[in-house]
Short mmCIF file of C-alpha atoms in Angstrom, two decimals:
data_model
loop_
_atom_site.label_atom_id
_atom_site.label_comp_id
_atom_site.label_asym_id
_atom_site.label_seq_id
_atom_site.Cartn_x
_atom_site.Cartn_y
_atom_site.Cartn_z
CA MET A 1 16.98 -41.64 -4.39
CA SER A 2 14.41 -40.49 -2.41
CA ARG A 3 12.87 -37.47 -2.14
CA TYR A 4 11.92 -36.24 1.76
CA PHE A 5 9.86 -33.33 2.84
CA THR A 6 9.49 -31.30 5.70
CA GLU A 7 6.70 -29.37 7.35
CA ASP A 8 8.51 -25.97 6.48
CA HIS A 9 8.64 -27.05 2.90
CA GLU A 10 11.89 -27.65 2.35
CA TRP A 11 12.80 -30.77 0.63
CA VAL A 12 15.32 -32.88 0.26
CA ASP A 13 16.95 -35.52 -2.69
CA VAL A 14 18.92 -37.80 -0.94
CA ASP A 15 21.69 -39.90 -2.83
CA GLY A 16 24.29 -41.69 -0.56
CA ASP A 17 25.43 -39.01 1.67
CA ILE A 18 24.79 -36.15 -0.65
CA GLY A 19 21.48 -34.19 -0.16
CA THR A 20 19.72 -31.14 -1.89
CA VAL A 21 17.54 -29.12 -0.61
CA GLY A 22 15.39 -26.93 -1.83
CA ILE A 23 11.57 -25.34 -1.44
CA SER A 24 8.08 -27.31 -2.76
CA GLU A 25 5.58 -26.33 -5.47
CA TYR A 26 3.26 -25.61 -2.45
CA ALA A 27 5.72 -23.24 -0.75
CA GLN A 28 6.94 -21.25 -4.19
CA SER A 29 3.10 -20.60 -4.70
CA GLN A 30 2.25 -19.14 -1.41
CA LEU A 31 5.69 -16.74 -1.77
CA GLY A 32 4.30 -15.59 -5.31
CA ASP A 33 6.81 -13.11 -7.16
CA ILE A 34 10.61 -14.27 -5.84
CA VAL A 35 12.98 -11.36 -6.54
CA PHE A 36 16.21 -12.97 -4.40
CA VAL A 37 17.76 -16.04 -2.77
CA ASP A 38 20.53 -15.93 -0.67
CA VAL A 39 21.86 -19.73 -0.72
CA PRO A 40 25.03 -20.73 2.27
CA GLU A 41 28.34 -21.37 0.88
CA GLU A 42 30.51 -23.92 0.40
CA GLY A 43 32.09 -25.26 4.05
CA LYS A 44 29.16 -23.62 5.73
CA GLU A 45 28.90 -26.33 8.76
CA LEU A 46 24.20 -26.19 9.52
CA THR A 47 22.42 -28.53 11.95
CA LYS A 48 19.14 -29.53 10.75
CA GLY A 49 16.40 -26.98 11.26
CA ASP A 50 19.28 -23.81 11.60
CA GLU A 51 18.15 -20.80 8.87
CA ALA A 52 20.20 -22.20 5.31
CA ALA A 53 18.96 -19.78 3.16
CA VAL A 54 16.99 -16.87 2.55
CA VAL A 55 14.55 -16.22 0.12
CA GLU A 56 12.77 -13.02 -1.24
CA SER A 57 9.64 -12.51 -2.35
CA VAL A 58 7.97 -9.07 -4.27
CA LYS A 59 6.14 -8.87 -0.92
CA ALA A 60 8.45 -10.49 1.87
CA ALA A 61 11.42 -12.08 3.02
CA SER A 62 11.39 -15.47 4.46
CA ASP A 63 13.81 -18.16 5.43
CA VAL A 64 14.57 -21.64 4.83
CA TYR A 65 16.01 -24.36 7.17
CA SER A 66 18.12 -26.43 6.53
CA PRO A 67 16.16 -29.98 6.72
CA VAL A 68 18.97 -31.89 7.89
CA SER A 69 22.53 -31.54 10.02
CA GLY A 70 26.13 -31.49 6.93
CA THR A 71 28.25 -29.82 5.94
CA VAL A 72 27.14 -27.64 2.30
CA ILE A 73 29.19 -28.65 -0.50
CA GLU A 74 27.51 -26.38 -2.66
CA GLY A 75 24.59 -23.24 -2.78
CA ASN A 76 22.85 -23.20 -6.88
CA PRO A 77 25.10 -20.31 -8.71
CA ALA A 78 22.07 -19.96 -10.63
CA LEU A 79 19.47 -17.99 -8.78
CA ALA A 80 21.96 -15.79 -8.29
CA ASP A 81 20.86 -14.61 -11.53
CA THR A 82 17.90 -16.45 -12.40
CA PRO A 83 15.82 -16.77 -8.81
CA GLY A 84 12.96 -17.00 -10.56
CA LEU A 85 13.83 -20.30 -11.08
CA VAL A 86 11.98 -21.20 -7.91
CA ASN A 87 8.71 -19.80 -8.84
CA GLU A 88 9.26 -22.14 -12.73
CA GLU A 89 10.98 -25.11 -11.38
CA PRO A 90 11.25 -25.39 -7.65
CA GLU A 91 11.47 -29.12 -7.30
CA SER A 92 14.53 -29.29 -9.68
CA ASP A 93 16.10 -26.82 -11.38
CA GLY A 94 15.30 -24.27 -8.30
CA TRP A 95 17.16 -25.67 -5.61
CA PHE A 96 19.01 -24.19 -3.01
CA PHE A 97 22.34 -26.12 -1.88
CA LYS A 98 23.79 -29.44 -1.86
CA LEU A 99 25.06 -30.94 1.38
CA THR A 100 26.72 -33.76 3.10
CA LEU A 101 24.71 -35.36 5.25
CA SER A 102 25.89 -36.07 8.80
CA ASP A 103 23.30 -38.13 10.73
CA PRO A 104 21.38 -40.07 8.01
CA ASP A 105 18.91 -41.07 10.50
CA GLU A 106 17.02 -37.32 10.24
CA LEU A 107 15.31 -38.50 7.41
CA SER A 108 12.88 -40.98 9.18
CA GLY A 109 11.54 -37.93 10.26
CA LEU A 110 10.84 -36.31 7.56
CA MET A 111 7.76 -37.10 5.57
CA ASP A 112 7.30 -38.26 2.04
CA GLU A 113 6.14 -37.58 -1.51
CA ILE A 114 2.70 -39.08 -0.24
CA ALA A 115 2.60 -38.43 3.43
CA TYR A 116 3.61 -34.27 2.44
CA ALA A 117 0.96 -34.44 -0.09
CA ALA A 118 -2.02 -35.02 2.67
CA PHE A 119 -0.95 -32.57 4.71
CA VAL A 120 -0.85 -29.20 2.36
CA GLU A 121 -4.05 -30.98 1.35
CA LYS A 122 -5.12 -30.30 5.25
CA LEU A 123 -3.30 -26.78 4.89
CA MET B 1 1.68 5.24 44.87
CA SER B 2 1.20 4.55 41.17
CA ASP B 3 -0.18 5.99 37.42
CA THR B 4 -3.65 6.01 37.17
CA GLU B 5 -4.12 3.40 34.68
CA ILE B 6 -6.87 4.85 31.87
CA PRO B 7 -7.91 1.99 29.36
CA ASP B 8 -7.11 2.82 26.10
CA GLU B 9 -10.27 2.11 23.42
CA ILE B 10 -10.59 -0.88 22.11
CA ALA B 11 -8.11 -1.43 19.05
CA PRO B 12 -9.65 -1.84 15.92
CA THR B 13 -7.43 -5.15 15.65
CA GLU B 14 -9.27 -7.19 18.17
CA PHE B 15 -12.50 -6.83 16.21
CA PRO B 16 -12.70 -9.46 13.42
CA ALA B 17 -11.91 -7.97 10.42
CA GLN B 18 -14.59 -6.58 8.28
CA THR B 19 -16.20 -7.33 4.45
CA LEU B 20 -16.46 -4.56 2.03
CA PRO B 21 -18.96 -5.07 -0.38
CA LEU B 22 -16.98 -6.75 -3.13
CA ASP B 23 -15.34 -9.44 -1.15
CA GLY B 24 -17.14 -12.82 -2.87
CA TRP B 25 -15.97 -10.56 -6.32
CA HIS B 26 -11.84 -10.99 -5.09
CA ARG B 27 -13.48 -14.39 -3.91
CA ALA B 28 -14.47 -15.26 -7.22
CA GLN B 29 -11.38 -13.48 -9.43
CA GLY B 30 -9.19 -16.10 -7.62
CA GLY B 31 -8.10 -13.25 -5.22
CA ARG B 32 -5.69 -14.16 -2.21
CA MET B 33 -7.58 -12.54 0.74
CA VAL B 34 -6.13 -11.08 3.87
CA GLU B 35 -6.99 -8.25 6.72
CA PHE B 36 -5.38 -5.46 6.19
CA ALA B 37 -7.02 -2.05 8.01
CA GLY B 38 -9.16 -3.99 9.32
CA TYR B 39 -11.32 -5.67 6.33
CA HIS B 40 -10.26 -8.65 4.24
CA MET B 41 -8.74 -7.64 1.64
CA PRO B 42 -7.18 -9.19 -1.81
CA VAL B 43 -3.08 -9.11 -1.71
CA GLN B 44 -2.99 -10.41 -5.29
CA TYR B 45 -4.91 -12.13 -7.82
CA GLU B 46 -2.13 -13.72 -10.05
CA GLY B 47 1.47 -12.21 -8.59
CA ILE B 48 1.73 -8.59 -7.81
CA MET B 49 4.37 -9.02 -10.20
CA ALA B 50 2.26 -9.01 -13.36
CA GLU B 51 -0.18 -6.93 -11.85
CA HIS B 52 2.33 -4.33 -11.53
CA LEU B 53 4.01 -4.83 -15.16
CA TRP B 54 0.27 -4.86 -16.00
CA VAL B 55 -1.02 -1.25 -14.18
CA ARG B 56 2.44 0.18 -16.31
CA GLU B 57 1.14 -0.70 -19.66
CA SER B 58 -2.57 -1.53 -19.33
CA ALA B 59 -4.72 -0.20 -16.45
CA GLY B 60 -5.95 -1.91 -12.95
CA LEU B 61 -9.17 -1.88 -11.11
CA PHE B 62 -7.99 -1.60 -7.28
CA ASP B 63 -10.90 -1.56 -4.56
CA VAL B 64 -9.92 0.84 -2.05
CA SER B 65 -14.10 0.77 -0.29
CA HIS B 66 -11.17 0.33 3.26
CA MET B 67 -10.29 4.17 2.39
CA GLY B 68 -13.07 6.46 4.59
CA GLN B 69 -15.16 9.06 2.14
CA LEU B 70 -16.38 12.22 4.04
CA VAL B 71 -18.53 15.13 3.61
CA PHE B 72 -18.28 18.36 5.16
CA ARG B 73 -20.97 20.94 5.11
CA ALA B 74 -21.50 24.08 7.18
CA GLU B 75 -25.01 24.14 9.09
CA GLY B 76 -26.41 27.80 9.40
CA GLY B 77 -24.30 30.17 8.10
CA ALA B 78 -20.85 28.23 9.61
CA ASP B 79 -18.03 28.50 7.48
CA VAL B 80 -16.56 25.25 6.10
CA VAL B 81 -13.83 26.75 4.34
CA ALA B 82 -12.46 28.54 7.65
CA ALA B 83 -12.98 25.24 9.66
CA LEU B 84 -11.26 22.72 7.64
CA GLU B 85 -8.09 25.65 7.10
CA ALA B 86 -8.17 25.38 11.32
CA LEU B 87 -7.11 21.85 10.56
CA LEU B 88 -5.67 20.99 7.19
CA PRO B 89 -2.36 23.49 5.80
CA ALA B 90 -4.09 23.22 2.29
CA ASP B 91 -5.08 26.90 0.63
CA ILE B 92 -9.11 25.19 1.07
CA ALA B 93 -10.79 29.09 -0.03
CA GLY B 94 -8.53 28.52 -3.46
CA LEU B 95 -9.54 25.36 -4.41
CA GLY B 96 -12.28 25.90 -6.95
CA GLU B 97 -15.41 23.51 -7.62
CA ASN B 98 -14.25 19.95 -8.69
CA LYS B 99 -10.91 20.25 -7.55
CA GLN B 100 -8.69 18.25 -5.60
CA ARG B 101 -6.29 18.57 -3.26
CA TYR B 102 -3.69 16.45 -1.37
CA SER B 103 -3.47 17.76 2.69
CA LEU B 104 -2.59 16.43 5.67
CA LEU B 105 -4.74 16.17 8.82
CA LEU B 106 -1.96 17.55 11.36
CA ALA B 107 -1.54 17.37 15.44
CA GLU B 108 -0.58 20.29 17.36
CA ASN B 109 2.89 19.07 18.04
CA GLY B 110 3.23 19.39 13.92
CA GLY B 111 2.93 15.64 13.13
CA ILE B 112 1.26 14.10 10.68
CA LEU B 113 -2.24 12.26 11.96
CA ASP B 114 -2.80 11.15 8.39
CA ASP B 115 -2.68 12.30 4.62
CA LEU B 116 -6.27 12.91 1.99
CA MET B 117 -7.28 14.44 -0.77
CA VAL B 118 -9.73 16.73 -0.22
CA THR B 119 -12.34 17.76 -3.56
CA HIS B 120 -14.88 20.64 -3.18
CA LEU B 121 -17.84 19.74 -4.07
CA PRO B 122 -20.06 21.77 -6.62
CA ALA B 123 -23.40 22.17 -6.52
CA ALA B 124 -24.90 18.95 -8.74
CA SER B 125 -23.08 16.20 -6.38
CA PRO B 126 -23.79 12.42 -6.06
CA PHE B 127 -23.81 13.77 -2.36
CA ALA B 128 -25.47 17.09 -2.61
CA VAL B 129 -28.32 17.25 0.06
CA ASP B 130 -32.33 17.31 -1.70
CA GLU B 131 -32.79 20.58 -0.09
CA GLU B 132 -37.12 19.78 0.32
CA ALA B 133 -36.36 16.45 2.40
CA GLY B 134 -33.38 18.04 3.58
CA GLU B 135 -32.01 14.49 3.15
CA PRO B 136 -28.99 13.05 0.88
CA ALA B 137 -31.03 13.17 -2.16
CA GLU B 138 -28.77 10.14 -3.38
CA PRO B 139 -27.30 7.52 -2.89
CA ALA B 140 -29.26 5.42 -0.28
CA GLY B 141 -27.16 4.53 2.90
CA TRP B 142 -26.39 8.26 3.72
CA SER B 143 -24.66 7.60 7.06
CA PRO B 144 -25.00 11.11 9.24
CA LEU B 145 -22.97 11.46 12.71
CA ASP B 146 -24.53 14.69 12.75
CA ALA B 147 -28.19 15.03 11.16
CA SER B 148 -28.76 18.81 11.32
CA PRO B 149 -30.09 20.47 9.01
CA THR B 150 -27.60 21.75 6.29
CA ASP B 151 -27.08 25.05 4.57
CA PRO B 152 -27.49 24.45 1.32
CA ASP B 153 -25.90 27.29 0.10
CA ALA B 154 -22.74 27.17 1.16
CA PRO B 155 -19.67 24.88 0.24
CA THR B 156 -19.09 21.48 0.79
CA PHE B 157 -16.29 19.59 0.42
CA TYR B 158 -15.83 15.87 -0.06
CA MET B 159 -12.04 13.37 1.16
CA VAL B 160 -11.20 10.76 1.16
CA VAL B 161 -9.17 9.38 4.21
CA ASN B 162 -6.62 6.29 5.09
CA GLY B 163 -8.46 3.10 5.99
CA ALA B 164 -6.43 2.55 8.75
CA THR B 165 -6.70 5.97 10.72
CA LYS B 166 -10.25 6.87 9.30
CA ILE B 167 -12.09 5.95 12.91
CA ASP B 168 -8.93 8.52 14.78
CA ASP B 169 -10.28 10.75 12.26
CA ILE B 170 -13.32 11.12 11.99
CA ALA B 171 -11.83 11.21 16.29
CA HIS B 172 -10.13 14.00 15.47
CA LEU B 173 -12.55 16.35 13.74
CA LEU B 174 -15.14 15.85 15.94
CA GLU B 175 -13.21 17.04 18.66
CA PHE B 176 -11.48 20.38 16.53
CA LEU B 177 -13.81 20.95 13.85
CA PRO B 178 -16.11 23.93 15.54
CA ASP B 179 -19.78 23.17 15.49
CA GLY B 180 -22.09 24.18 12.46
CA ILE B 181 -19.76 21.96 10.52
CA ALA B 182 -21.36 19.00 9.74
CA ILE B 183 -19.50 15.52 8.99
CA ASN B 184 -21.00 12.46 6.74
CA HIS B 185 -18.89 9.47 6.80
CA LEU B 186 -20.04 7.80 3.62
CA GLU B 187 -20.01 4.22 4.39
CA GLU B 188 -22.17 2.57 1.57
CA GLN B 189 -20.24 4.15 -0.36
CA ALA B 190 -17.68 2.26 -2.42
CA LEU B 191 -15.06 3.06 -3.85
CA LEU B 192 -12.83 2.19 -7.57
CA ALA B 193 -9.39 3.23 -7.95
CA LEU B 194 -8.97 2.04 -11.66
CA GLN B 195 -5.18 3.08 -13.09
CA GLY B 196 -3.01 2.96 -15.93
CA PRO B 197 -1.79 4.46 -19.25
CA LYS B 198 -5.27 2.38 -20.66
CA ALA B 199 -7.33 3.60 -17.64
CA VAL B 200 -8.83 6.61 -19.51
CA ASP B 201 -9.69 4.36 -22.77
CA ALA B 202 -11.51 1.94 -20.48
CA LEU B 203 -13.67 4.38 -18.46
CA ALA B 204 -14.12 6.71 -21.62
CA ARG B 205 -16.03 3.56 -23.33
CA LEU B 206 -18.29 3.34 -19.81
CA VAL B 207 -18.59 7.01 -18.73
CA PRO B 208 -18.29 8.39 -21.39
CA GLY B 209 -16.84 12.31 -20.36
CA VAL B 210 -14.04 11.80 -18.03
CA GLU B 211 -11.61 11.78 -20.74
CA ALA B 212 -11.72 15.52 -20.36
CA MET B 213 -10.88 15.46 -16.95
CA VAL B 214 -7.48 16.80 -16.34
CA PHE B 215 -5.47 15.27 -12.95
CA MET B 216 -6.40 16.39 -9.18
CA THR B 217 -10.13 17.56 -10.79
CA ALA B 218 -13.27 16.12 -10.46
CA GLY B 219 -17.46 15.70 -11.56
CA ALA B 220 -20.06 14.05 -11.25
CA PHE B 221 -21.45 11.41 -13.90
CA ASP B 222 -23.83 8.84 -14.32
CA TRP B 223 -23.33 5.10 -15.08
CA ASN B 224 -26.79 3.33 -16.36
CA GLY B 225 -28.55 5.45 -13.88
CA VAL B 226 -26.07 4.90 -10.87
CA PRO B 227 -24.63 8.29 -10.02
CA LEU B 228 -20.85 8.18 -9.57
CA TRP B 229 -18.36 10.49 -8.36
CA ILE B 230 -14.35 10.43 -10.12
CA SER B 231 -11.95 12.05 -9.67
CA ARG B 232 -9.16 12.01 -12.07
CA SER B 233 -6.42 10.92 -9.52
CA GLY B 234 -5.04 8.03 -8.21
CA TYR B 235 -1.71 6.61 -6.21
CA THR B 236 0.89 4.61 -8.41
CA GLY B 237 2.05 7.60 -10.13
CA GLU B 238 0.29 6.95 -13.57
CA ASP B 239 -3.21 8.41 -15.18
CA GLY B 240 -6.12 6.88 -13.93
CA PHE B 241 -9.08 7.47 -11.09
CA GLU B 242 -10.97 7.09 -8.20
CA ILE B 243 -14.53 5.86 -9.20
CA SER B 244 -16.99 6.51 -5.69
CA VAL B 245 -20.04 4.11 -6.36
CA PRO B 246 -22.80 3.01 -3.81
CA GLY B 247 -21.99 0.00 -2.50
CA GLU B 248 -25.04 -1.36 -3.97
CA HIS B 249 -23.59 -0.51 -6.98
CA VAL B 250 -20.22 -1.60 -7.90
CA VAL B 251 -19.99 -5.35 -8.39
CA ALA B 252 -21.82 -4.40 -11.61
CA LEU B 253 -19.30 -1.59 -12.16
CA ALA B 254 -16.40 -3.54 -11.56
CA ASP B 255 -17.90 -6.71 -13.35
CA ALA B 256 -18.28 -4.31 -16.12
CA LEU B 257 -15.54 -2.65 -16.09
CA ILE B 258 -12.97 -6.18 -15.93
CA ALA B 259 -14.96 -6.58 -18.97
CA GLU B 260 -13.15 -3.36 -21.15
CA PRO B 261 -9.85 -5.95 -22.40
CA GLU B 262 -7.15 -3.15 -20.80
CA VAL B 263 -8.32 -4.14 -17.47
CA LYS B 264 -7.65 -6.62 -15.06
CA PRO B 265 -8.12 -6.74 -11.27
CA ILE B 266 -5.07 -5.64 -9.09
CA GLY B 267 -4.31 -6.72 -5.41
CA LEU B 268 -2.55 -4.01 -2.97
CA GLY B 269 1.14 -6.35 -3.27
CA ALA B 270 0.81 -4.36 -6.36
CA ARG B 271 -0.59 -1.09 -5.17
CA ASP B 272 2.42 -1.32 -2.74
CA SER B 273 4.95 -1.63 -5.02
CA LEU B 274 3.69 0.60 -7.89
CA ARG B 275 3.08 3.89 -5.55
CA LEU B 276 6.56 3.03 -3.55
CA GLU B 277 7.84 3.44 -7.29
CA ALA B 278 6.03 6.47 -7.43
CA GLY B 279 7.87 8.09 -4.13
CA LEU B 280 4.18 7.98 -2.65
CA PRO B 281 4.24 7.82 0.64
CA LEU B 282 2.41 4.97 2.70
CA TYR B 283 0.42 6.59 6.12
CA GLY B 284 1.10 4.00 8.64
CA HIS B 285 5.18 3.33 6.87
CA ASP B 286 6.99 6.23 5.30
CA LEU B 287 4.35 8.47 7.78
CA ASP B 288 2.88 8.85 10.94
CA PRO B 289 2.32 11.19 14.69
CA ASP B 290 6.21 11.24 15.28
CA THR B 291 6.47 12.72 11.55
CA THR B 292 6.05 16.03 10.26
CA PRO B 293 5.07 17.50 6.29
CA VAL B 294 9.17 18.99 6.89
CA GLN B 295 11.15 15.74 6.97
CA ALA B 296 8.83 13.74 5.35
CA ASP B 297 9.28 16.34 2.50
CA LEU B 298 5.95 16.93 1.47
CA GLY B 299 6.47 21.30 1.87
CA PHE B 300 4.61 20.96 -1.24
CA ALA B 301 1.65 20.37 0.99
CA LEU B 302 1.57 23.35 3.32
CA SER B 303 0.22 26.27 0.83
CA LYS B 304 2.15 29.58 0.58
CA ARG B 305 -0.89 31.57 1.83
CA ARG B 306 -1.48 29.38 4.95
CA ARG B 307 2.67 29.25 5.45
CA GLU B 308 2.63 33.13 5.31
CA ALA B 309 -0.40 33.23 7.77
CA GLY B 310 0.82 30.32 10.21
CA ASP B 311 -2.89 29.55 11.17
CA PHE B 312 -2.87 25.54 11.01
CA MET B 313 -2.87 22.97 13.48
CA GLY B 314 0.49 22.67 13.93
CA ALA B 315 1.53 25.49 12.17
CA ALA B 316 4.49 26.41 14.39
CA PRO B 317 6.42 23.94 15.28
CA ILE B 318 6.28 22.93 11.44
CA LEU B 319 6.99 26.19 10.71
CA ALA B 320 9.79 27.03 13.25
CA GLU B 321 11.12 23.02 11.76
CA ARG B 322 10.69 24.50 8.00
CA ALA B 323 13.17 27.97 8.96
CA ALA B 324 15.69 25.90 10.86
CA GLY B 325 15.66 22.91 8.97
CA ALA B 326 14.69 18.82 9.49
CA ALA B 327 17.22 16.98 11.54
CA SER B 328 16.34 13.96 8.68
CA LYS B 329 14.63 13.90 5.57
CA ARG B 330 12.21 10.60 3.70
CA VAL B 331 14.49 10.12 1.22
CA GLY B 332 14.61 7.52 -2.02
CA LEU B 333 16.74 4.91 -1.98
CA LEU B 334 18.69 2.56 -4.53
CA ILE B 335 20.00 -0.68 -3.72
CA ALA B 336 22.77 -2.16 -4.42
CA GLY B 337 22.56 -5.73 -4.80
CA ARG B 338 18.76 -7.81 -5.59
CA GLN B 339 17.78 -8.48 -2.04
CA PRO B 340 15.07 -5.98 -0.93
CA VAL B 341 15.59 -3.86 2.19
CA ARG B 342 12.33 -3.24 3.67
CA GLU B 343 10.69 -1.73 6.34
CA GLY B 344 12.64 -1.89 9.79
CA ALA B 345 16.02 -1.79 8.96
CA THR B 346 18.37 0.93 10.02
CA VAL B 347 20.17 3.10 8.22
CA VAL B 348 23.98 3.27 10.24
CA ASP B 349 26.76 5.03 10.38
CA ASP B 350 30.61 4.05 10.33
CA SER B 351 30.45 3.19 13.72
CA GLY B 352 27.28 0.83 13.42
CA ALA B 353 24.96 3.21 15.37
CA ASP B 354 21.79 3.52 13.61
CA ILE B 355 20.67 7.37 12.34
CA GLY B 356 18.09 6.32 10.27
CA ARG B 357 15.51 3.67 9.49
CA VAL B 358 14.15 2.20 6.21
CA THR B 359 10.19 2.60 6.48
CA SER B 360 8.94 1.33 3.03
CA GLY B 361 11.30 -1.20 0.30
CA GLY B 362 10.85 -4.31 -1.98
CA PHE B 363 12.04 -5.43 -4.94
CA ALA B 364 10.40 -2.61 -7.85
CA PRO B 365 9.31 -4.53 -10.79
CA SER B 366 9.13 -1.78 -13.48
CA VAL B 367 12.64 -0.03 -12.32
CA GLY B 368 14.04 -4.16 -11.95
CA ALA B 369 16.27 -3.48 -9.00
CA ALA B 370 15.48 -3.25 -5.12
CA ILE B 371 14.13 -0.03 -3.45
CA ALA B 372 13.43 1.78 -0.45
CA MET B 373 12.20 4.89 1.67
CA ALA B 374 13.88 6.05 4.53
CA TYR B 375 14.29 8.83 7.14
CA VAL B 376 18.21 9.80 7.30
CA PRO B 377 20.33 12.73 8.98
CA THR B 378 20.00 15.76 6.82
CA GLU B 379 23.44 16.07 5.87
CA LEU B 380 23.27 12.49 4.35
CA ALA B 381 19.89 13.92 2.13
CA ALA B 382 21.31 14.99 -0.78
CA PRO B 383 20.78 13.00 -4.00
CA GLY B 384 24.17 10.77 -4.92
CA THR B 385 24.82 10.48 -1.29
CA THR B 386 25.77 6.07 -0.20
CA VAL B 387 24.22 5.42 2.73
CA THR B 388 24.74 2.19 4.30
CA LEU B 389 22.07 -0.65 6.38
CA SER B 390 21.89 -2.73 8.08
CA GLN B 391 19.09 -5.81 8.17
CA ARG B 392 18.94 -8.20 10.11
CA GLY B 393 22.30 -8.28 11.27
CA LYS B 394 23.72 -7.82 7.60
CA VAL B 395 24.80 -5.01 5.54
CA HIS B 396 24.03 -2.96 2.70
CA THR B 397 24.60 -0.13 0.43
CA ALA B 398 22.57 1.99 -1.03
CA THR B 399 22.35 5.58 -2.80
CA VAL B 400 19.48 8.06 -2.76
CA THR B 401 18.29 8.97 -5.40
CA ALA B 402 15.81 11.29 -6.44
CA MET B 403 12.07 10.22 -5.87
CA PRO B 404 9.78 8.90 -7.74
CA PHE B 405 11.66 6.23 -9.17
CA ILE B 406 9.63 5.69 -12.36
CA PRO B 407 8.26 9.08 -14.38
CA HIS B 408 4.45 10.34 -13.40
CA ARG B 409 2.22 10.20 -16.49
CA TYR B 410 0.05 12.03 -14.85
CA VAL B 411 -2.81 13.89 -17.33
CA ARG B 412 -2.30 17.59 -16.20
CA ALA B 413 -4.16 20.41 -17.77
CA GLY B 414 -2.45 22.28 -20.91
CA GLY B 415 -0.83 18.81 -20.77
CA PRO B 416 -0.20 17.00 -24.47
CA LYS B 417 -3.11 15.06 -26.05
#
């Protein structure tokens, strides 16, 4: 399984043609206390860069963009009642949604963990 | 032929943000700095939610030095009470020494130019004039806008106005106050707010005597030789104090306060969620020149005597609106579901047409729900009324709710100890 990151601080784990999407540790630390997450519904067709989810901190609302194109299989049901999971476990249990990738070649345009760490370092 | 273009005054945002005396202190405390009202200010330290809850259970220290601190005094027999009453709807004549009152700066059309606190200073205050020298005795850094000799026997008033509006406020006051009223802008004074149920315990250890004051009273105190002007007031709904201190001593005072076990530094983020839960309007959001005290549900700021006399700026349109009833009202909203509905969202009718606007909103940590303030048509303003909101293409349901959302816990005269 490989993990890729966007410059907008989403991550996607890819296992076969299934991708799991969330936001990075850096992103959650910048957002602060997360009080609401709106995840996409099963069956939603997403194009890379589409607004896929909304994350609301105490202070502000932010869009989460889909790092890849595909069809949503599942939104994380745990986030409805415990949005704070995104603060606690942003890169594991606090995932946002899973989708079936329609164009795995898009992954080549994303950063790997080392490149993303270097990207964040410069912010 | 074309309209004559009159260039606007340079907007404050065109200037780089300024730093306040506690700037380095905030950074050393781990504050995340943002630009607010033209200054670098801390939005949070450990996190807005934790800071908010800490203030409700213990005590939080806020730097509000961006706010404008003004002193008004008469020169040569001018009547400072009458001068202030011409501009404010408050009963200034009935405001005893060391008493503080919430008031509004109003435009001729009844619009709100700012909201503020005004206090009747006693003869001996840190802002008193040294009669021998004709100069302020303490503190240093006095910044007179008008340096004429003043009348030491006339009453003097201290006013705290919003940071983002202070320059416009001073311009308005200079334009409309009569000759013979001097305004001093205390630019070298810092201002701290210590808020929360344990604020009194922490502050009384450093400054004995503050515990004897009640809500909306103030007094002069001394801390290790540093003159302080302290009021028992604030903008969180909790008991607490606001402390005016010379800028050169504010780092030492802030250090001493956070060394008390009850006290942590709190950023602007929690200040906003605390005042929202307390139902307190924020100027520039819930109040602006297009809203009146009647629409804003601030009728308590229009004193009875002043309403009957109708002799303050903006009185005619405000009193007419008060008699006829305002078309819209500021109300509190409890939002269904968890998603915050924020400033900029609209109140819509059954057809989806805009009939009102949300002016503040967010997640309320102590309520555990999303809340908001909005202007709605008066027929929808009764508590319990269901209203529909629209935000970014999504519809939300909300219930009009009496404010405050969290009961105020002020320590009032004659109240339980």
